[in-house]
PDB file of C-alpha atoms in Angstrom:
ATOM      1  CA  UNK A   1       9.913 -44.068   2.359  1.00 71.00           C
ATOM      2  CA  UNK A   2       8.960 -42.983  -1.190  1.00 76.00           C
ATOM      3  CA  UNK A   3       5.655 -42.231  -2.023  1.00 74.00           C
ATOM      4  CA  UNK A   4       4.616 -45.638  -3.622  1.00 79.00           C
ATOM      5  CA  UNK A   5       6.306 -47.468  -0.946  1.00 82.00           C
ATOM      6  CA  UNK A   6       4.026 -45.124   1.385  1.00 78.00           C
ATOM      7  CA  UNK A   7       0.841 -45.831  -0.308  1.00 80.00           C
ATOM      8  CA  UNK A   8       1.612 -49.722  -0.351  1.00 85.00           C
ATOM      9  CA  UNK A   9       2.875 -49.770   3.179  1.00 87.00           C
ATOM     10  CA  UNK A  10      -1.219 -48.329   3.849  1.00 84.00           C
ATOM     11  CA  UNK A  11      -2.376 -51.192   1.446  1.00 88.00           C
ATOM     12  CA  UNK A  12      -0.788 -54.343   3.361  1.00 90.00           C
ATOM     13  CA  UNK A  13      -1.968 -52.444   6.880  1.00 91.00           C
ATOM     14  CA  UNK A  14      -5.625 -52.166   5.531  1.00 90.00           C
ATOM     15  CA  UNK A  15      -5.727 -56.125   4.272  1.00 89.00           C
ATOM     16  CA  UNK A  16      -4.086 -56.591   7.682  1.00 92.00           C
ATOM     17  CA  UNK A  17      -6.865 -54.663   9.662  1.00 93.00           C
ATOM     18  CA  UNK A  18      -9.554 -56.754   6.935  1.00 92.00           C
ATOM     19  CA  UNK A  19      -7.720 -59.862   7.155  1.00 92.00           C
ATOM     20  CA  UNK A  20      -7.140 -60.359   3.490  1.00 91.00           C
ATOM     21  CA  UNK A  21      -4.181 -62.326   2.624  1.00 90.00           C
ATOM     22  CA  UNK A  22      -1.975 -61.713  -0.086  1.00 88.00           C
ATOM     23  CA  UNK A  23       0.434 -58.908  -1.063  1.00 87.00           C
ATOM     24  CA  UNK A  24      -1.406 -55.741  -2.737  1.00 86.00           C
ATOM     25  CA  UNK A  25      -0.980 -55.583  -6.396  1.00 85.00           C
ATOM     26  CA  UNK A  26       1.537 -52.786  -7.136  1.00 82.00           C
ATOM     27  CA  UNK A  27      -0.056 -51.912 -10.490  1.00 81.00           C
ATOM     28  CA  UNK A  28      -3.119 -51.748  -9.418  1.00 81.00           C
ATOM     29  CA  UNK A  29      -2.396 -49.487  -6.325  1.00 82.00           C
ATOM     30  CA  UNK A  30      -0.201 -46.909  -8.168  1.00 77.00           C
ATOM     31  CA  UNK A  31      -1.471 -46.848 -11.390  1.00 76.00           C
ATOM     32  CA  UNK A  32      -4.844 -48.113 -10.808  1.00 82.00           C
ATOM     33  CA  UNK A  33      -6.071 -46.643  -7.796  1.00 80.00           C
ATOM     34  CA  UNK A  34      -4.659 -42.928  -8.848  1.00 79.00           C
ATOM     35  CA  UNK A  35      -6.716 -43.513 -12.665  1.00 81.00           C
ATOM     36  CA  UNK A  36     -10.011 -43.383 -10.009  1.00 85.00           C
ATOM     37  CA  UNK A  37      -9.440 -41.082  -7.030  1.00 83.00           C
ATOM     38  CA  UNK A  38      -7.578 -38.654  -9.275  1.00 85.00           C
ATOM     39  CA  UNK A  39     -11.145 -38.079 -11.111  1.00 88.00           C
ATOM     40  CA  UNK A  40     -13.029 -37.414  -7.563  1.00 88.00           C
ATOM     41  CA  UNK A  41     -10.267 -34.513  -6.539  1.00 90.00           C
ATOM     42  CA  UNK A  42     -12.491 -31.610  -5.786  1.00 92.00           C
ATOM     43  CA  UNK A  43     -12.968 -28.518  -3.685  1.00 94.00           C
ATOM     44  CA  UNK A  44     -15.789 -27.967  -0.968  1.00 94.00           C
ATOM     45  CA  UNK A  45     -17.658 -25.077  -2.322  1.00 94.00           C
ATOM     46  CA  UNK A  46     -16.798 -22.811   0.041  1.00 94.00           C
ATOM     47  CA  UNK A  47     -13.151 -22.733  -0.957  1.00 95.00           C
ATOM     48  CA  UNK A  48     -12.823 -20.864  -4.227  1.00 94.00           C
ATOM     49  CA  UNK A  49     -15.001 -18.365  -2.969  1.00 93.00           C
ATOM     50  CA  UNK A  50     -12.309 -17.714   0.662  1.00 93.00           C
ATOM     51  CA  UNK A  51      -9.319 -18.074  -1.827  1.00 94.00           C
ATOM     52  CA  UNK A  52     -10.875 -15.764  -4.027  1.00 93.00           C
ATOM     53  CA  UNK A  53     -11.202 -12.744  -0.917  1.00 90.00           C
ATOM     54  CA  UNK A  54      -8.217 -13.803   0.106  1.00 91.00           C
ATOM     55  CA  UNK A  55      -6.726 -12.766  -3.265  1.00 92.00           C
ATOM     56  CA  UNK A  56      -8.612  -9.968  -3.603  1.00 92.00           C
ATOM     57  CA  UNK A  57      -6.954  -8.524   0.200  1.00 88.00           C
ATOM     58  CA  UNK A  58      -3.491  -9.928  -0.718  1.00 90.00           C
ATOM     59  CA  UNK A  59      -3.405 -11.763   1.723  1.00 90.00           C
ATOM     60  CA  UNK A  60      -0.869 -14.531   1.442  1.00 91.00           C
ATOM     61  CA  UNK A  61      -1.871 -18.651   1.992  1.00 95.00           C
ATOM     62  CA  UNK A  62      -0.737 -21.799   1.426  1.00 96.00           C
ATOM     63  CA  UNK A  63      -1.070 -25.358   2.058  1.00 97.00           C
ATOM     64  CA  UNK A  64       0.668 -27.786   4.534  1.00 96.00           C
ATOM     65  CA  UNK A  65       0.294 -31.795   3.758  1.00 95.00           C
ATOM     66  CA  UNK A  66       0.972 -34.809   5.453  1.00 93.00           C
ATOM     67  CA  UNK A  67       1.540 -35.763   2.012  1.00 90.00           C
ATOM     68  CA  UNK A  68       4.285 -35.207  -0.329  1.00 91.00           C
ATOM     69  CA  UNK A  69       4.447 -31.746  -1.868  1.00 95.00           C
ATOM     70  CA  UNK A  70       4.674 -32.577  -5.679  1.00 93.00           C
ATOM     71  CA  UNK A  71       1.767 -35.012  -5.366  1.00 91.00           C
ATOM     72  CA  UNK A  72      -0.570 -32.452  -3.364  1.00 94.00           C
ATOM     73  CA  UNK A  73       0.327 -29.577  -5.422  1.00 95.00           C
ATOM     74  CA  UNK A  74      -0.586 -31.451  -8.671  1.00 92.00           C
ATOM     75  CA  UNK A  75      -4.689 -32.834  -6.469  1.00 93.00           C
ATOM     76  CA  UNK A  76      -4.795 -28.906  -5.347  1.00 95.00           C
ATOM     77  CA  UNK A  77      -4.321 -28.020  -8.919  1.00 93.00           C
ATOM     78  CA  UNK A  78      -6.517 -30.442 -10.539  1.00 91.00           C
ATOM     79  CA  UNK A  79      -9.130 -28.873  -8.344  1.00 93.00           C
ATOM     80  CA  UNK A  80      -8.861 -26.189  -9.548  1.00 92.00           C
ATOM     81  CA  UNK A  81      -6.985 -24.376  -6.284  1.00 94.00           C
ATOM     82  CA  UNK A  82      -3.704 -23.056  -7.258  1.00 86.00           C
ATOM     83  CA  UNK A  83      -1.631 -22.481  -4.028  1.00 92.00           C
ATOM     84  CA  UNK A  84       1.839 -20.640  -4.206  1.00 86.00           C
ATOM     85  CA  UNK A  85       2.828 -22.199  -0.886  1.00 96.00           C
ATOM     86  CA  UNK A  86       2.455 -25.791  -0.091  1.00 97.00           C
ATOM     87  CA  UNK A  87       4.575 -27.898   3.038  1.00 97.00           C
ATOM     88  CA  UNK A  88       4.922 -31.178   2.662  1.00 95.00           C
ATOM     89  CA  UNK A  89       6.327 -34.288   4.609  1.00 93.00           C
ATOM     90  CA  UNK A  90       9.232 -34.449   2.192  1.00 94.00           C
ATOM     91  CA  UNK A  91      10.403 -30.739   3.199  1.00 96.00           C
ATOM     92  CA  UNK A  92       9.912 -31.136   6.499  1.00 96.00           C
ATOM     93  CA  UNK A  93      10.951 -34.365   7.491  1.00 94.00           C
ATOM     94  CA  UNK A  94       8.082 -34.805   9.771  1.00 95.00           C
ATOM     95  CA  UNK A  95       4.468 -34.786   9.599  1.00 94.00           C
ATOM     96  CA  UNK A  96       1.884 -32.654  11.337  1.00 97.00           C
ATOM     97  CA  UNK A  97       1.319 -32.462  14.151  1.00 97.00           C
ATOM     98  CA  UNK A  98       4.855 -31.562  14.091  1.00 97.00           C
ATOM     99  CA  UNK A  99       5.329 -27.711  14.500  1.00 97.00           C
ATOM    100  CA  UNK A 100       8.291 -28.064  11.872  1.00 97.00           C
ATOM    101  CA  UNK A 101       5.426 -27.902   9.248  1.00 95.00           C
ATOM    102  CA  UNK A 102       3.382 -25.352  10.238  1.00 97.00           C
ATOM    103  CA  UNK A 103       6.851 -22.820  10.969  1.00 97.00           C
ATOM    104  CA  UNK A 104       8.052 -23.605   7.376  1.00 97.00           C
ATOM    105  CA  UNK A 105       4.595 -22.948   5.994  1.00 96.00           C
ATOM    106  CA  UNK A 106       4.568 -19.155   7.424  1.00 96.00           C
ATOM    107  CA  UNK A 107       7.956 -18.790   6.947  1.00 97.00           C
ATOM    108  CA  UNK A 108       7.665 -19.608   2.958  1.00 96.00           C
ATOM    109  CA  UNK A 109       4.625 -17.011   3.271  1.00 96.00           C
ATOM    110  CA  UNK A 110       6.856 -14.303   4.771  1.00 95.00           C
ATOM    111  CA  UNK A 111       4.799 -13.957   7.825  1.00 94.00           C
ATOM    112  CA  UNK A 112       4.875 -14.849  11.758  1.00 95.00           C
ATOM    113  CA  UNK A 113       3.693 -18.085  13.390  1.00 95.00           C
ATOM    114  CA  UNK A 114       1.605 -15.789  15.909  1.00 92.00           C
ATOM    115  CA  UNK A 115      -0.224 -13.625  12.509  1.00 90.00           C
ATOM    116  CA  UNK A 116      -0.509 -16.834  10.830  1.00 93.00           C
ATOM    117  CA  UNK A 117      -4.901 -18.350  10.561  1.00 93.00           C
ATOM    118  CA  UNK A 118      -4.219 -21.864  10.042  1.00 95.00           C
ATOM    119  CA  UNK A 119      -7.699 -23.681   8.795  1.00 96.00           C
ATOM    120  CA  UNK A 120      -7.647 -27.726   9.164  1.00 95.00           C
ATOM    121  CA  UNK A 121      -9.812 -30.214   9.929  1.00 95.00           C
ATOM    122  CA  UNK A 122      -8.120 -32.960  12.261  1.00 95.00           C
ATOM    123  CA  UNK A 123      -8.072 -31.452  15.341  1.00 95.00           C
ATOM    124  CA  UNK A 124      -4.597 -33.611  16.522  1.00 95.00           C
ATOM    125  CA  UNK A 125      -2.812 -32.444  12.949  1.00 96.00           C
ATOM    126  CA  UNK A 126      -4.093 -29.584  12.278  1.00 96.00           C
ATOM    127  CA  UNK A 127      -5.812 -27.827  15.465  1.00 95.00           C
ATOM    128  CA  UNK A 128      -2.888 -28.986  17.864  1.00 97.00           C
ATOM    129  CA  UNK A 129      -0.221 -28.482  15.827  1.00 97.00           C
ATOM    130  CA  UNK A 130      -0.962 -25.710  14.494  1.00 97.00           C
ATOM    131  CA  UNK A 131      -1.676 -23.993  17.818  1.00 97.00           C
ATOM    132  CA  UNK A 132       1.366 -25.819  19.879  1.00 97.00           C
ATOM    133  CA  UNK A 133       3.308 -23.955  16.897  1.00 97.00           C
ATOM    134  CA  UNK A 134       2.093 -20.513  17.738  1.00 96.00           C
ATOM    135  CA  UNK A 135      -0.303 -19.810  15.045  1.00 96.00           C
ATOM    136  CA  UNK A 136      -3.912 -19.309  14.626  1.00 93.00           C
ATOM    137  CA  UNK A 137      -5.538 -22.459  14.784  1.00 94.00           C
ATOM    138  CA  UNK A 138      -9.091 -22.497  13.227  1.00 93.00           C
ATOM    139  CA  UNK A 139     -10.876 -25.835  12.556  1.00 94.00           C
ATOM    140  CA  UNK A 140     -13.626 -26.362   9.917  1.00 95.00           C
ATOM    141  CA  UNK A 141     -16.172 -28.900  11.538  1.00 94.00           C
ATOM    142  CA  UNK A 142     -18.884 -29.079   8.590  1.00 93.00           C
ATOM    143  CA  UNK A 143     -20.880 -31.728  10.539  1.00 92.00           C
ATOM    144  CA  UNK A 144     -20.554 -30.591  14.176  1.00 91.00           C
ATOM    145  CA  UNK A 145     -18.699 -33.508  15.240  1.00 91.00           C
ATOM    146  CA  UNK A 146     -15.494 -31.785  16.505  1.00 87.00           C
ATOM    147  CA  UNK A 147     -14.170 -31.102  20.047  1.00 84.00           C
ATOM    148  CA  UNK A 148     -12.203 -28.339  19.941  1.00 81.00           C
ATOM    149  CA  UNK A 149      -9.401 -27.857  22.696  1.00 89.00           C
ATOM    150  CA  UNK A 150      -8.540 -24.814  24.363  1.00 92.00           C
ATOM    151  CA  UNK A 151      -7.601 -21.874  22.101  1.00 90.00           C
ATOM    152  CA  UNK A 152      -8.187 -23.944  19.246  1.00 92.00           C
ATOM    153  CA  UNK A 153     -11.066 -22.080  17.401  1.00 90.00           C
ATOM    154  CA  UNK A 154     -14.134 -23.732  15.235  1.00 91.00           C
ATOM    155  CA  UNK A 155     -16.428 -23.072  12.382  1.00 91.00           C
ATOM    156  CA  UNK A 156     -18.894 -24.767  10.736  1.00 92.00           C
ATOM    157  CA  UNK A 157     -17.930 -23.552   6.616  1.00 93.00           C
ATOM    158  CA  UNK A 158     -15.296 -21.697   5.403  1.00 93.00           C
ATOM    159  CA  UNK A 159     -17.629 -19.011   4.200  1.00 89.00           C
ATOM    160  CA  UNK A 160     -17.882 -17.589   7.981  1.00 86.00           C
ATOM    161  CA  UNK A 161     -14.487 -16.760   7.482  1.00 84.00           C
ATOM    162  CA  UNK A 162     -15.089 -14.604   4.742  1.00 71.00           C
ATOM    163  CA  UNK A 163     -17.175 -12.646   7.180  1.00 68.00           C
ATOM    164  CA  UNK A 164     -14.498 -12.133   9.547  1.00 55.00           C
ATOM    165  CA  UNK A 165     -16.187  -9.382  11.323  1.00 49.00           C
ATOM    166  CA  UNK A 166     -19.078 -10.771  12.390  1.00 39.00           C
ATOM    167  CA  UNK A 167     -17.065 -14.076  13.110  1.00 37.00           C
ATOM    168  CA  UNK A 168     -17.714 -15.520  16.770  1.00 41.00           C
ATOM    169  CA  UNK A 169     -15.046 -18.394  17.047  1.00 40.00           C
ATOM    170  CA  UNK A 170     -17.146 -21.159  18.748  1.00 42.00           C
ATOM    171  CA  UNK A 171     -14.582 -22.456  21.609  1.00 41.00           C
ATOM    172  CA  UNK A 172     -17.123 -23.846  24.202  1.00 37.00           C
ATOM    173  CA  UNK A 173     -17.699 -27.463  24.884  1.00 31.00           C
ATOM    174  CA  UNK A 174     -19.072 -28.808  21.708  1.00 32.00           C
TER     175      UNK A 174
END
């Protein structure tokens, strides 16, 4: 499925779920719609400042998208994050949860799954998968709302990463 046919495919299913009738307008869905969001793209705060340590220990990172890679690279960008390294659906074949993704991601970074932090914040996509994969599986709950399942790990900002060591991963029942 190509991107636009993606993005209109989640159109018709949300007039279906608001029981709108019609067909969604493809001009104003493509074109439209990415004239708006694209102006909201931003970071949290507390990324420049992780990507910036990160940087500063060499320590490789990267970006894995249930999106298509092109198309995230280009919102990461126009955030102002600049990531050598981004997995998308589109190299993969299969989204996360899928450990395909997370495998290519610290392969392309020239590391092992099992010395591989991977931060997310879905804990099926990102927690699971990640960790089902063998990798470090962190999750960044900013409002405390997050279960997180065994040996997947928890924070509440990415700056307590930046302290890694005083960082007590939170893996009680929350």
């Amino acid at each position: 499925m190509s991107f636009v046919e993606q993005r209109l495919s989640r159109v018709v299913d949300a007039m279906e779920i608001l029981q709108l009738q019609g067909a969604p307008d493809e001009e104003l869905w493509v074109v439209g719609y990415e004239d708006v969001v694209s102006k909201h793209w931003a970071a949290f705060d507390d990324v420049p400042p992780l990507l910036a340590a990160l940087d500063e220990r060499g320590i490789a990172y990267g970006a894995a998208t249930n999106n298509f890679t092109d198309y995230q690279r280009v919102k990461l960008e126009q955030a102002g994050l600049a990531f050598n390294v981004v997995i998308g659906t589109d190299i993969t074949g299969k989204p996360k949860p899928d450990q395909s993704m997370f495998l290519e991601g610290a392969r392309q970074l020239g590391v092992t799954p099992e010395n591989t932090l991977m931060i997310g914040d879905d804990v099926i996509n990102d927690g699971l998968g990640a960790r089902d994969a063998g990798l470090i599986s962190l999750l960044v709950d900013r409002r405390n709302m997050l279960k997180n399942p065994d040996r997947v790990y928890k924070v509440g900002s990415l700056s307590d990463v930046m302290h890694i060591d005083s960082l007590h991963f939170d893996n009680g029942p929350n």
